[in-house]
Amino acid sequence: MSTHKGRGEFVDDIPGIRRILKNNSRIAVVGLSANWYRPSYFAAKYLKDHGYRIFPVNPKYSTILDLPCYPDLHSIPEPIDVVDLFQRSERVEPFVEQAIEIGTRVIWMQLGVVNDTATKRAIESGIDVVMDRCMKIEHARLFGGLNLFGVTTGIISSHRPETLRQGSDRQ
Amino acid sequence: MSDRKFGVETLCLHAGQLPDASTGARAVPIYQTAAYVFDDADHAASLFNLQTFGNVYSRLMNPTNAVLEERIATLENGRGGLALGSGMAAQMVALLTLLENGDELVAASTLYGGSYSQFDVTFRRMGIDTRFVNPDDPENFRRAITPATRALYAETIGNPLNNVLDIQAVADIAHDAGIPLVIDNTFATPYLCRPIDHGADIVVHSATKFIGGHGTSIGGLLIDSGKFPWDNGNFPSMTEPSAGYHGVRFHETFGDFGYVMKARMETLRTLGPSLSPFNAFLFLQGLETLPVRMDRHNSNALDVARHLQAHPYVEWVKYPGLENSPYFDLASRYLPKGAGGIMTFGIRGGRDAGVRFIESVQFLSHLANVGDAKTLVIHPASTTHRQLSDEDQIKAGVSGDMIRISVGLESIEDILWDLDQALSSACG
């Protein structure tokens, strides 16, 4: 189990998303595809390259990104900080139940994934929820990268940019 | 919690830029480099596959240009921006990202002459047909749409007719047909009008004009609203694996900035009309003062328009900020801060008097540009629109007696003095 839980909040602002990305490093990616051109693969590869520990969850595969792939959240032998859901909106609820059972701190529903019932259930269980956002895009938005492609970040600041590479020896 | 919504003046100074990470430089550095080192082979592969965001080659992206791109996208209330080598390049890239051989475009007939020629000659040669319609009645756009139409195109303020578009009405017609509305917002700038707020899906600019503001640099900008539903069945090149970029599905992979990514990674990458980072720097300098400059352009232009309207040697004045303009109501709705710096007037004595006027001005500059800090004058029939036939000139609203003025930031008394003395020389 995680050493400390989430706050049970719906997180939708820059300070909140920044906090989640900084304070959590073990990510279970539910519905991760092994096809290199699928968005889930893009996101997981990006997060792995930026120092996060990725735990693929997909019963169809045994390995993805040279990592062991698990059939469900319960099969992962380590505590998980973030459950990142690449699932159709109407199919997320069983995974939210599993996420609650394994004691994750954050449930992150990807861009296009919206489920208010699941969100309410997670928040009542003390889990932070991010919805309808891409974890890769948010990391690149708040810690650099997205700005290089002219995409709006919403950041207005007179301070040098903060970079973030989880658990890294490479700057 | 939600994040603060900053005002337009703040965004003109800050959007898209943080102090330089390594040096702390507060101004935007000019990254005058063609290419960028890779950390290792896997990093290079991730960059080429677009699995990570980073710099590869300045034809595709450059950190100075990226500040300009994010700033203009923020100012236009869009999702992403792309800097191009000219306004014409921005228009071309915006449309060639959507259109292919056999597709059609419906465009306002009152466009800038160069835009008209790009569609009427160059695009037609590529198998893309444009139907030109009078934009005063938005229904003209609907009537010209066929099953092959893939976009509507118009200017917020027409050049040189100074007609104002009912953007929302044309956007509604585009969306009824499942296609995007592309707006050239050059004359208005995002300070006076944000077409995306009125339903436009894509905005383009000649940054050469008010954005640069000082007549120093050629450049263009493209802004993706992030709102168009590209998966509606009409745009398979947005949803199917890209033949132009490694099989990436732009809409699925990049969501609400898929269009601008396709514009960058397919159209800009293969056609190549990139903006120099030095010019991007000059446009950023211009954007910092856009609001104060536009306020003065507005007030000087309104003074000039009222002065000319009362002048004995002037037959007519077309400026949408004048109460007797047929576009005054549209200007009040779409340009509430002012109708911009550009107007046309008819000189008594026709074409010959027009030429004499142009040759008599003392410090007003006779040249083919608008949106400079300096006041500019031109006789469109003999210059910007001369490549059009007489019939197409009339359709574009260009008459022999027409003078176009881009009112600058000089002392208003001096601008009026030079106009008066040149009118007297031409007509007295």
Coordinates of C-alpha atoms in Angstrom, one line a residue:
Chain A
M1 CA 0.0 0.0 0.0
S2 CA 1.1 3.6 -0.6
T3 CA 2.6 5.3 2.4
H4 CA 0.2 8.2 2.2
K5 CA -3.1 8.6 0.4
G6 CA -4.4 11.2 -2.0
R7 CA -6.6 14.0 -0.7
G8 CA -9.8 12.9 -2.3
E9 CA -9.9 15.9 -4.6
F10 CA -10.9 16.6 -8.2
V11 CA -7.7 18.2 -9.6
D12 CA -8.0 20.6 -12.5
D13 CA -5.6 23.4 -11.9
I14 CA -1.9 24.0 -12.5
P15 CA -0.7 23.7 -8.9
G16 CA -2.7 20.5 -8.3
I17 CA -1.6 18.8 -11.5
R18 CA 2.0 19.9 -10.8
R19 CA 1.8 18.3 -7.3
I20 CA 0.5 15.0 -8.7
L21 CA 3.2 14.8 -11.3
K22 CA 5.9 15.6 -8.8
N23 CA 4.9 13.5 -5.9
N24 CA 4.1 10.2 -7.7
S25 CA 6.4 8.0 -9.7
R26 CA 4.7 4.5 -10.0
I27 CA 2.1 4.5 -12.8
A28 CA -0.1 1.6 -13.8
V29 CA -1.2 2.2 -17.4
V30 CA -4.5 0.4 -17.9
G31 CA -5.3 -0.4 -21.6
L32 CA -1.7 0.2 -22.8
S33 CA -1.3 -0.8 -26.4
A34 CA 1.9 -2.5 -27.7
N35 CA 1.4 -0.7 -31.1
W36 CA 4.0 2.1 -31.3
Y37 CA 1.6 4.6 -33.0
R38 CA -1.2 4.3 -30.5
P39 CA -1.7 7.3 -28.0
S40 CA -1.3 5.0 -25.0
Y41 CA 2.1 3.8 -26.2
F42 CA 3.2 7.5 -26.9
A43 CA 2.2 8.5 -23.4
A44 CA 3.7 5.5 -21.6
K45 CA 7.0 5.8 -23.6
Y46 CA 7.2 9.5 -22.8
L47 CA 6.6 8.9 -19.1
K48 CA 9.1 6.1 -18.9
D49 CA 11.7 8.3 -20.7
H50 CA 11.0 11.0 -18.1
G51 CA 11.8 8.7 -15.2
Y52 CA 8.4 7.3 -14.1
R53 CA 8.1 3.6 -13.4
I54 CA 5.5 2.2 -15.7
F55 CA 3.4 -0.9 -15.0
P56 CA 1.5 -1.9 -18.2
V57 CA -1.9 -3.5 -17.6
N58 CA -3.4 -5.3 -20.5
P59 CA -4.4 -9.0 -20.5
K60 CA -3.5 -9.2 -24.2
Y61 CA 0.2 -8.8 -23.8
S62 CA 3.0 -10.3 -21.6
T63 CA 5.5 -7.4 -22.1
I64 CA 5.3 -3.8 -23.5
L65 CA 8.1 -1.3 -23.6
D66 CA 10.4 -4.1 -22.4
L67 CA 8.4 -4.1 -19.1
P68 CA 6.3 -7.0 -17.7
C69 CA 2.6 -6.5 -18.6
Y70 CA 0.0 -7.4 -16.0
P71 CA -3.6 -8.7 -16.7
D72 CA -5.1 -6.5 -14.0
L73 CA -4.2 -4.1 -11.2
H74 CA -4.2 -6.8 -8.5
S75 CA -1.4 -8.7 -10.3
I76 CA 1.1 -5.8 -9.9
P77 CA 3.5 -6.9 -7.1
E78 CA 4.3 -3.3 -6.0
P79 CA 2.3 -0.4 -4.6
I80 CA 1.0 1.9 -7.3
D81 CA 0.7 5.7 -7.0
V82 CA -1.3 6.6 -10.2
V83 CA -3.7 4.4 -12.1
D84 CA -3.8 5.9 -15.6
L85 CA -6.9 4.8 -17.6
F86 CA -6.9 4.4 -21.3
Q87 CA -10.4 3.0 -21.5
R88 CA -13.7 4.0 -22.9
S89 CA -15.6 6.3 -20.5
E90 CA -18.3 3.7 -19.9
R91 CA -15.8 1.0 -19.0
V92 CA -13.7 2.7 -16.4
E93 CA -15.8 1.8 -13.3
P94 CA -14.4 -1.8 -12.7
F95 CA -10.9 -0.4 -13.0
V96 CA -11.7 2.4 -10.5
E97 CA -12.9 -0.3 -8.1
Q98 CA -9.7 -2.2 -8.5
A99 CA -7.7 1.0 -8.1
I100 CA -9.5 1.7 -4.8
E101 CA -8.8 -1.9 -3.7
I102 CA -5.0 -1.6 -4.3
G103 CA -4.9 1.7 -2.5
T104 CA -3.7 4.0 -5.3
R105 CA -3.4 7.7 -4.6
V106 CA -4.5 9.1 -7.9
I107 CA -6.8 8.0 -10.7
W108 CA -6.0 9.7 -13.9
M109 CA -8.6 9.4 -16.8
Q110 CA -7.1 10.2 -20.1
L111 CA -8.1 12.7 -22.7
G112 CA -11.7 11.9 -23.8
V113 CA -12.3 9.7 -20.8
V114 CA -15.1 11.2 -18.7
N115 CA -17.1 9.3 -16.0
D116 CA -18.7 11.3 -13.2
T117 CA -19.9 8.3 -11.3
A118 CA -16.4 6.8 -11.1
T119 CA -15.0 10.2 -10.2
K120 CA -17.4 10.5 -7.3
R121 CA -16.7 7.0 -6.1
A122 CA -12.9 7.6 -6.2
I123 CA -13.1 10.9 -4.4
E124 CA -15.2 9.4 -1.6
S125 CA -12.5 6.8 -1.2
G126 CA -9.9 9.5 -0.7
I127 CA -8.3 9.3 -4.1
D128 CA -7.4 12.3 -6.2
V129 CA -8.9 12.3 -9.6
V130 CA -7.8 13.9 -12.9
M131 CA -10.2 13.5 -15.8
D132 CA -10.2 14.2 -19.6
R133 CA -6.5 15.1 -19.6
C134 CA -3.4 13.3 -21.0
M135 CA -0.6 12.7 -18.5
K136 CA 2.1 13.1 -21.2
I137 CA 0.6 16.4 -22.4
E138 CA 0.2 17.7 -18.9
H139 CA 3.8 16.8 -18.0
A140 CA 5.0 18.4 -21.2
R141 CA 2.8 21.4 -20.5
L142 CA 4.0 22.0 -17.0
F143 CA 7.6 20.9 -17.1
G144 CA 8.6 21.7 -20.7
G145 CA 8.2 20.3 -24.1
L146 CA 4.7 21.2 -25.2
N147 CA 5.7 24.9 -25.5
L148 CA 8.3 23.9 -28.1
F149 CA 5.4 23.0 -30.4
G150 CA 3.5 26.2 -30.0
V151 CA 0.7 24.6 -28.0
T152 CA -0.8 26.7 -25.2
T153 CA 0.4 25.9 -21.7
G154 CA -1.5 28.5 -19.7
I155 CA 1.6 29.3 -17.7
I156 CA 2.3 32.9 -17.0
S157 CA 5.3 33.4 -14.8
S158 CA 8.5 35.4 -14.4
H159 CA 10.5 32.5 -13.0
R160 CA 12.8 30.1 -14.8
P161 CA 11.0 26.9 -16.0
E162 CA 10.9 24.0 -13.6
T163 CA 12.0 20.7 -15.3
L164 CA 11.0 17.3 -13.8
R165 CA 12.6 13.9 -14.4
Q166 CA 11.5 11.4 -11.9
G167 CA 14.2 9.2 -10.1
S168 CA 16.8 10.2 -12.6
D169 CA 20.6 10.4 -12.9
R170 CA 20.4 12.2 -16.2
Q171 CA 19.6 15.9 -16.1
Chain B
M1 CA -9.9 25.5 -8.2
S2 CA -9.3 27.0 -11.6
D3 CA -6.4 28.9 -13.0
R4 CA -6.5 32.7 -13.4
K5 CA -7.6 34.2 -16.7
F6 CA -5.1 36.9 -17.5
G7 CA -5.9 40.0 -19.5
V8 CA -4.9 40.6 -23.1
E9 CA -2.2 43.2 -22.3
T10 CA -0.6 40.8 -19.8
L11 CA -0.7 37.9 -22.4
C12 CA 0.9 40.1 -25.0
L13 CA 3.9 40.5 -22.7
H14 CA 4.1 37.1 -21.1
A15 CA 2.2 34.3 -22.9
G16 CA 4.5 31.5 -24.2
Q17 CA 7.7 32.8 -22.5
L18 CA 9.5 32.0 -19.3
P19 CA 12.9 33.4 -18.5
D20 CA 15.6 31.3 -20.3
A21 CA 16.2 28.1 -18.3
S22 CA 20.0 28.2 -18.5
T23 CA 20.8 31.9 -18.5
G24 CA 17.9 33.6 -16.9
A25 CA 17.6 36.0 -19.8
R26 CA 14.4 37.9 -19.5
A27 CA 14.1 38.8 -23.2
V28 CA 13.3 36.0 -25.6
P29 CA 16.7 34.6 -26.8
I30 CA 17.1 34.3 -30.6
Y31 CA 18.0 30.6 -31.1
Q32 CA 19.8 31.0 -34.4
T33 CA 20.5 27.3 -35.0
A34 CA 19.5 25.0 -37.8
A35 CA 19.5 21.8 -35.6
Y36 CA 19.6 20.4 -32.1
V37 CA 21.7 17.6 -30.6
F38 CA 20.1 14.3 -29.6
D39 CA 20.9 12.7 -26.2
D40 CA 21.2 9.2 -27.7
A41 CA 19.8 7.0 -30.5
D42 CA 16.6 6.2 -28.5
H43 CA 16.0 9.9 -27.7
A44 CA 16.4 10.7 -31.5
A45 CA 13.9 7.9 -32.3
S46 CA 11.4 9.2 -29.7
L47 CA 11.6 12.7 -31.2
F48 CA 11.2 11.5 -34.8
N49 CA 8.2 9.4 -33.7
L50 CA 6.7 12.4 -31.8
Q51 CA 6.7 10.3 -28.7
T52 CA 8.5 13.0 -26.8
F53 CA 8.3 16.8 -27.4
G54 CA 11.7 18.2 -28.4
N55 CA 13.7 20.1 -31.0
V56 CA 15.0 18.4 -34.1
Y57 CA 15.5 20.8 -36.9
S58 CA 14.5 24.5 -37.3
R59 CA 12.5 23.9 -40.4
L60 CA 10.0 22.2 -38.1
M61 CA 10.4 24.0 -34.8
N62 CA 12.6 26.6 -33.1
P63 CA 12.4 27.8 -29.5
T64 CA 12.2 31.5 -30.5
N65 CA 9.4 30.7 -32.9
A66 CA 7.7 28.6 -30.3
V67 CA 7.3 31.5 -28.0
L68 CA 5.7 33.5 -30.8
E69 CA 3.5 30.5 -31.7
E70 CA 2.2 30.0 -28.1
R71 CA 1.8 33.7 -27.6
I72 CA -0.4 34.2 -30.7
A73 CA -2.4 31.0 -30.0
T74 CA -3.0 32.3 -26.4
L75 CA -4.0 35.8 -27.7
E76 CA -6.4 34.3 -30.3
N77 CA -7.9 31.9 -27.6
G78 CA -6.7 29.0 -29.6
R79 CA -5.0 25.7 -28.7
G80 CA -1.8 25.9 -30.8
G81 CA 0.0 28.1 -33.2
L82 CA 2.5 27.7 -36.1
A83 CA 4.9 30.4 -37.4
L84 CA 5.4 30.5 -41.1
G85 CA 7.6 32.5 -43.5
S86 CA 4.9 34.9 -44.7
G87 CA 1.2 35.5 -44.4
M88 CA 0.7 33.9 -47.8
A89 CA 2.6 30.8 -46.5
A90 CA 0.3 30.8 -43.4
Q91 CA -2.8 30.8 -45.6
M92 CA -1.3 28.1 -47.9
V93 CA -0.2 25.8 -45.0
A94 CA -3.6 26.3 -43.3
L95 CA -5.5 25.1 -46.4
L96 CA -3.1 22.5 -47.8
T97 CA -3.3 20.7 -44.5
L98 CA -7.0 20.2 -45.3
L99 CA -7.4 20.3 -49.0
E100 CA -6.3 17.9 -51.7
N101 CA -6.8 17.4 -55.5
G102 CA -10.6 17.4 -56.2
D103 CA -11.6 19.3 -53.0
E104 CA -13.2 22.7 -53.1
L105 CA -12.9 25.9 -51.1
V106 CA -15.5 28.7 -50.8
A107 CA -13.9 32.1 -50.3
A108 CA -14.9 35.7 -50.0
S109 CA -14.5 37.6 -53.3
T110 CA -13.2 40.6 -51.4
L111 CA -9.9 39.1 -50.3
Y112 CA -6.5 40.7 -50.6
G113 CA -5.3 40.4 -54.2
G114 CA -2.4 38.0 -53.4
S115 CA -4.8 35.7 -51.5
Y116 CA -7.3 35.7 -54.4
S117 CA -4.5 34.8 -56.8
Q118 CA -3.2 32.0 -54.6
F119 CA -6.6 30.3 -54.7
D120 CA -7.7 31.3 -58.2
V121 CA -4.4 30.5 -60.0
T122 CA -2.1 28.4 -57.9
F123 CA -4.6 26.2 -56.0
R124 CA -6.7 25.7 -59.2
R125 CA -3.5 24.4 -60.9
M126 CA -3.2 21.9 -58.1
G127 CA -6.7 20.6 -58.7
I128 CA -8.3 22.6 -55.8
D129 CA -11.2 24.7 -57.0
T130 CA -12.3 27.9 -55.2
R131 CA -15.7 29.4 -55.6
F132 CA -15.6 33.2 -54.7
V133 CA -18.7 34.7 -53.2
N134 CA -19.8 38.1 -52.0
P135 CA -19.4 37.8 -48.2
D136 CA -21.9 40.5 -47.3
D137 CA -24.7 37.9 -47.4
P138 CA -23.5 34.9 -45.4
E139 CA -26.0 32.7 -47.2
N140 CA -23.8 33.2 -50.3
F141 CA -21.4 30.8 -48.7
R142 CA -24.0 28.2 -48.1
R143 CA -25.2 28.4 -51.7
A144 CA -21.7 27.8 -53.0
I145 CA -21.0 24.7 -50.8
T146 CA -21.0 21.3 -52.6
P147 CA -20.2 17.8 -51.3
A148 CA -16.6 18.5 -52.3
T149 CA -16.2 21.7 -50.2
R150 CA -13.8 21.2 -47.3
A151 CA -13.4 24.8 -45.9
L152 CA -14.7 28.3 -46.0
Y153 CA -12.3 31.3 -46.1
A154 CA -12.7 35.0 -45.4
E155 CA -11.1 38.0 -43.8
T156 CA -12.4 39.7 -40.6
I157 CA -11.9 43.0 -42.4
G158 CA -11.6 42.8 -46.1
N159 CA -8.6 44.3 -48.0
P160 CA -9.0 46.9 -49.4
L161 CA -12.8 47.2 -49.2
N162 CA -12.9 47.4 -45.4
N163 CA -16.0 45.2 -45.4
V164 CA -16.6 43.4 -42.0
L165 CA -17.6 39.8 -42.0
D166 CA -20.5 38.3 -39.9
I167 CA -18.1 35.7 -38.6
Q168 CA -20.7 33.9 -36.4
A169 CA -23.1 33.5 -39.3
V170 CA -20.5 32.2 -41.7
A171 CA -19.1 29.9 -39.0
D172 CA -22.6 28.4 -38.4
I173 CA -23.0 27.7 -42.2
A174 CA -19.5 26.0 -42.2
H175 CA -20.4 23.9 -39.2
D176 CA -23.8 22.9 -40.7
A177 CA -21.8 21.5 -43.6
G178 CA -19.3 19.8 -41.3
I179 CA -16.4 21.9 -42.5
P180 CA -14.1 24.5 -40.8
L181 CA -14.2 28.3 -41.2
V182 CA -10.7 29.8 -41.8
I183 CA -10.4 33.5 -41.0
D184 CA -7.6 35.9 -42.0
N185 CA -7.5 38.2 -38.9
T186 CA -4.6 40.3 -40.1
F187 CA -6.4 43.7 -40.2
A188 CA -8.1 43.3 -36.8
T189 CA -5.3 41.5 -34.8
P190 CA -6.5 39.5 -31.7
Y191 CA -6.6 42.8 -29.8
L192 CA -9.6 44.0 -31.8
C193 CA -11.2 40.7 -32.7
R194 CA -10.8 37.1 -31.7
P195 CA -12.6 35.1 -34.5
I196 CA -12.4 31.9 -32.6
D197 CA -14.7 33.4 -30.0
H198 CA -17.2 33.9 -32.8
G199 CA -17.0 30.3 -34.2
A200 CA -14.0 30.3 -36.5
D201 CA -11.9 27.1 -36.4
I202 CA -8.6 28.3 -37.8
V203 CA -7.1 31.8 -37.9
V204 CA -4.3 33.0 -40.0
H205 CA -2.3 36.2 -39.9
S206 CA 0.2 38.2 -42.0
A207 CA 2.4 39.0 -38.9
T208 CA 4.2 41.5 -41.2
K209 CA 1.4 44.0 -40.5
F210 CA 0.2 45.1 -37.0
I211 CA 1.7 42.2 -35.1
G212 CA 5.2 43.2 -36.2
G213 CA 4.0 46.7 -36.3
H214 CA 7.1 48.4 -37.6
G215 CA 7.4 47.1 -41.2
T216 CA 10.6 45.2 -40.5
S217 CA 9.9 41.6 -41.2
I218 CA 7.9 39.2 -43.4
G219 CA 6.1 36.4 -41.5
G220 CA 2.8 34.6 -41.0
L221 CA 1.0 32.7 -38.3
L222 CA -1.6 30.0 -38.1
I223 CA -3.8 29.3 -35.1
D224 CA -5.8 26.1 -34.4
S225 CA -8.9 26.7 -32.2
G226 CA -8.7 23.1 -31.0
K227 CA -12.5 22.9 -31.3
F228 CA -13.2 21.4 -34.8
P229 CA -14.5 17.8 -34.7
W230 CA -12.0 16.4 -37.3
D231 CA -13.4 12.9 -36.7
N232 CA -16.8 13.8 -38.4
G233 CA -16.0 11.7 -41.4
N234 CA -15.0 14.6 -43.8
F235 CA -11.3 14.6 -43.0
P236 CA -9.9 11.1 -43.2
S237 CA -6.3 12.6 -43.5
M238 CA -6.8 13.8 -39.9
T239 CA -8.0 10.4 -38.6
E240 CA -6.2 7.8 -40.8
P241 CA -2.5 6.9 -40.5
S242 CA -0.6 9.7 -42.1
A243 CA 1.2 8.9 -45.3
G244 CA 3.2 12.1 -44.8
Y245 CA 4.4 11.3 -41.3
H246 CA 5.2 7.7 -40.2
G247 CA 1.6 6.6 -40.0
V248 CA 0.7 8.9 -37.1
R249 CA -3.0 9.5 -36.6
F250 CA -3.0 13.2 -35.8
H251 CA -6.5 13.5 -34.4
E252 CA -6.3 10.4 -32.2
T253 CA -2.7 11.1 -31.0
F254 CA -2.8 14.8 -30.4
G255 CA -6.5 15.4 -29.7
D256 CA -7.4 19.1 -29.8
F257 CA -4.1 20.2 -31.3
G258 CA -4.0 17.4 -34.0
Y259 CA -4.6 19.9 -36.8
V260 CA -1.8 22.2 -36.0
M261 CA 0.6 19.2 -35.5
K262 CA -0.4 18.0 -38.9
A263 CA 0.2 21.5 -40.4
R264 CA 3.7 21.4 -38.8
M265 CA 4.8 17.8 -39.3
E266 CA 3.3 17.2 -42.8
T267 CA 2.6 20.5 -44.6
L268 CA 5.4 22.8 -43.2
R269 CA 7.9 19.9 -43.1
T270 CA 7.4 18.9 -46.7
L271 CA 6.8 22.4 -48.2
G272 CA 9.3 24.2 -46.1
P273 CA 8.1 27.8 -45.6
S274 CA 9.6 28.3 -42.2
L275 CA 10.0 31.6 -40.3
S276 CA 13.4 32.9 -39.4
P277 CA 13.9 33.0 -35.6
F278 CA 15.2 36.6 -35.9
N279 CA 11.9 37.6 -37.5
A280 CA 10.0 35.7 -34.8
F281 CA 11.9 37.8 -32.2
L282 CA 10.9 41.0 -34.0
F283 CA 7.3 39.9 -34.1
L284 CA 7.5 39.2 -30.3
Q285 CA 8.8 42.7 -29.8
G286 CA 5.8 44.0 -31.8
L287 CA 3.3 41.9 -29.9
E288 CA 4.5 43.4 -26.5
T289 CA 3.1 46.8 -27.5
L290 CA 0.2 45.6 -29.7
P291 CA -2.6 46.9 -27.4
V292 CA -1.2 50.5 -27.0
R293 CA -0.4 50.7 -30.7
M294 CA -3.8 49.5 -31.8
D295 CA -5.5 52.0 -29.5
R296 CA -3.6 54.8 -31.2
H297 CA -4.1 53.3 -34.7
N298 CA -7.8 53.2 -34.0
S299 CA -8.1 56.8 -32.7
N300 CA -5.9 58.3 -35.4
A301 CA -7.8 56.4 -38.1
L302 CA -11.1 57.6 -36.8
D303 CA -9.9 61.2 -36.9
V304 CA -8.6 60.8 -40.4
A305 CA -11.8 59.1 -41.6
R306 CA -13.9 62.0 -40.2
H307 CA -11.6 64.6 -41.6
L308 CA -11.7 63.0 -45.1
Q309 CA -15.4 62.6 -45.0
A310 CA -15.8 66.4 -44.6
H311 CA -13.1 67.2 -47.2
P312 CA -14.2 68.8 -50.5
Y313 CA -11.8 66.8 -52.6
V314 CA -12.9 63.5 -51.2
E315 CA -15.9 61.6 -52.8
W316 CA -16.3 58.9 -50.3
V317 CA -14.6 57.2 -47.3
K318 CA -14.9 53.5 -46.4
Y319 CA -14.1 52.9 -42.8
P320 CA -16.3 50.6 -40.7
G321 CA -15.8 52.8 -37.7
L322 CA -17.8 55.6 -39.3
E323 CA -21.5 55.6 -38.3
N324 CA -22.6 55.9 -41.9
S325 CA -20.7 52.8 -43.0
P326 CA -22.9 49.9 -44.0
Y327 CA -20.6 47.8 -41.8
F328 CA -20.9 50.0 -38.7
D329 CA -23.2 47.5 -36.9
L330 CA -21.0 44.6 -37.7
A331 CA -17.9 46.6 -36.6
S332 CA -19.7 47.5 -33.3
R333 CA -20.3 43.8 -32.7
Y334 CA -17.0 42.3 -33.9
L335 CA -14.6 45.2 -33.3
P336 CA -15.9 47.0 -30.2
K337 CA -12.5 48.6 -29.4
G338 CA -12.2 50.2 -32.8
A339 CA -12.2 49.4 -36.5
G340 CA -8.5 49.3 -36.9
G341 CA -6.0 51.6 -38.8
I342 CA -6.9 51.0 -42.4
M343 CA -9.4 52.8 -44.7
T344 CA -10.0 53.7 -48.3
F345 CA -11.3 56.9 -49.9
G346 CA -12.2 58.0 -53.3
I347 CA -10.4 61.1 -54.6
R348 CA -12.2 63.7 -56.7
G349 CA -10.8 63.4 -60.2
G350 CA -10.5 59.6 -60.4
R351 CA -7.5 57.6 -61.4
D352 CA -5.3 60.5 -62.5
A353 CA -5.9 62.5 -59.4
G354 CA -5.1 59.3 -57.4
V355 CA -1.7 59.0 -59.0
R356 CA -1.1 62.8 -58.4
F357 CA -2.0 62.4 -54.7
I358 CA 0.3 59.5 -54.2
E359 CA 3.1 61.5 -55.8
S360 CA 2.4 64.6 -53.7
V361 CA 2.6 63.3 -50.1
Q362 CA 5.6 64.5 -48.1
F363 CA 6.1 62.0 -45.2
L364 CA 3.3 59.5 -45.8
S365 CA 5.0 56.5 -47.4
H366 CA 3.9 55.2 -50.8
L367 CA 4.4 51.5 -50.5
A368 CA 2.6 48.1 -50.7
N369 CA 2.2 47.3 -47.0
V370 CA -0.2 48.1 -44.1
G371 CA 0.0 48.0 -40.4
D372 CA 3.3 49.9 -40.0
A373 CA 3.9 52.4 -37.2
K374 CA 4.3 54.9 -40.1
T375 CA 1.4 56.1 -42.2
L376 CA 1.3 54.4 -45.6
V377 CA -0.7 55.2 -48.7
I378 CA -1.2 53.3 -52.0
H379 CA -3.3 53.4 -55.1
P380 CA -4.6 49.7 -55.3
A381 CA -5.8 49.8 -58.9
S382 CA -2.2 50.4 -60.2
T383 CA -0.3 48.3 -57.6
T384 CA -1.7 45.6 -55.2
H385 CA -4.6 44.6 -57.4
R386 CA -3.1 45.3 -60.8
Q387 CA -2.7 41.6 -61.6
L388 CA -6.5 41.2 -61.5
S389 CA -8.6 41.8 -64.6
D390 CA -10.8 45.0 -64.6
E391 CA -13.8 42.7 -63.9
D392 CA -12.1 41.0 -61.0
Q393 CA -10.9 44.4 -59.7
I394 CA -14.5 45.6 -59.5
K395 CA -15.5 42.3 -57.8
A396 CA -12.7 42.9 -55.3
G397 CA -14.1 46.4 -54.8
V398 CA -11.2 48.3 -56.3
S399 CA -12.0 51.4 -58.3
G400 CA -9.7 53.8 -60.1
D401 CA -10.2 56.6 -57.7
M402 CA -9.5 54.5 -54.6
I403 CA -6.7 55.4 -52.2
R404 CA -5.9 53.1 -49.3
I405 CA -4.4 54.6 -46.1
S406 CA -2.9 52.6 -43.3
V407 CA -2.9 55.3 -40.6
G408 CA 0.2 55.3 -38.4
L409 CA 1.3 56.7 -35.1
E410 CA 2.6 60.1 -36.1
S411 CA 1.1 63.3 -34.6
I412 CA -2.4 63.3 -35.9
E413 CA -2.1 67.0 -36.8
D414 CA 0.8 66.1 -39.1
I415 CA -1.0 63.2 -40.7
L416 CA -4.0 65.5 -41.5
W417 CA -1.6 68.3 -42.8
D418 CA 0.1 65.9 -45.2
L419 CA -3.2 64.5 -46.5
D420 CA -4.5 68.1 -47.0
Q421 CA -1.5 69.4 -48.9
A422 CA -1.4 66.3 -51.1
L423 CA -5.2 66.6 -51.8
S424 CA -4.7 70.2 -52.7
S425 CA -1.8 69.4 -55.0
A426 CA -3.8 66.6 -56.7
C427 CA -7.2 68.3 -57.0
G428 CA -6.6 72.1 -56.4

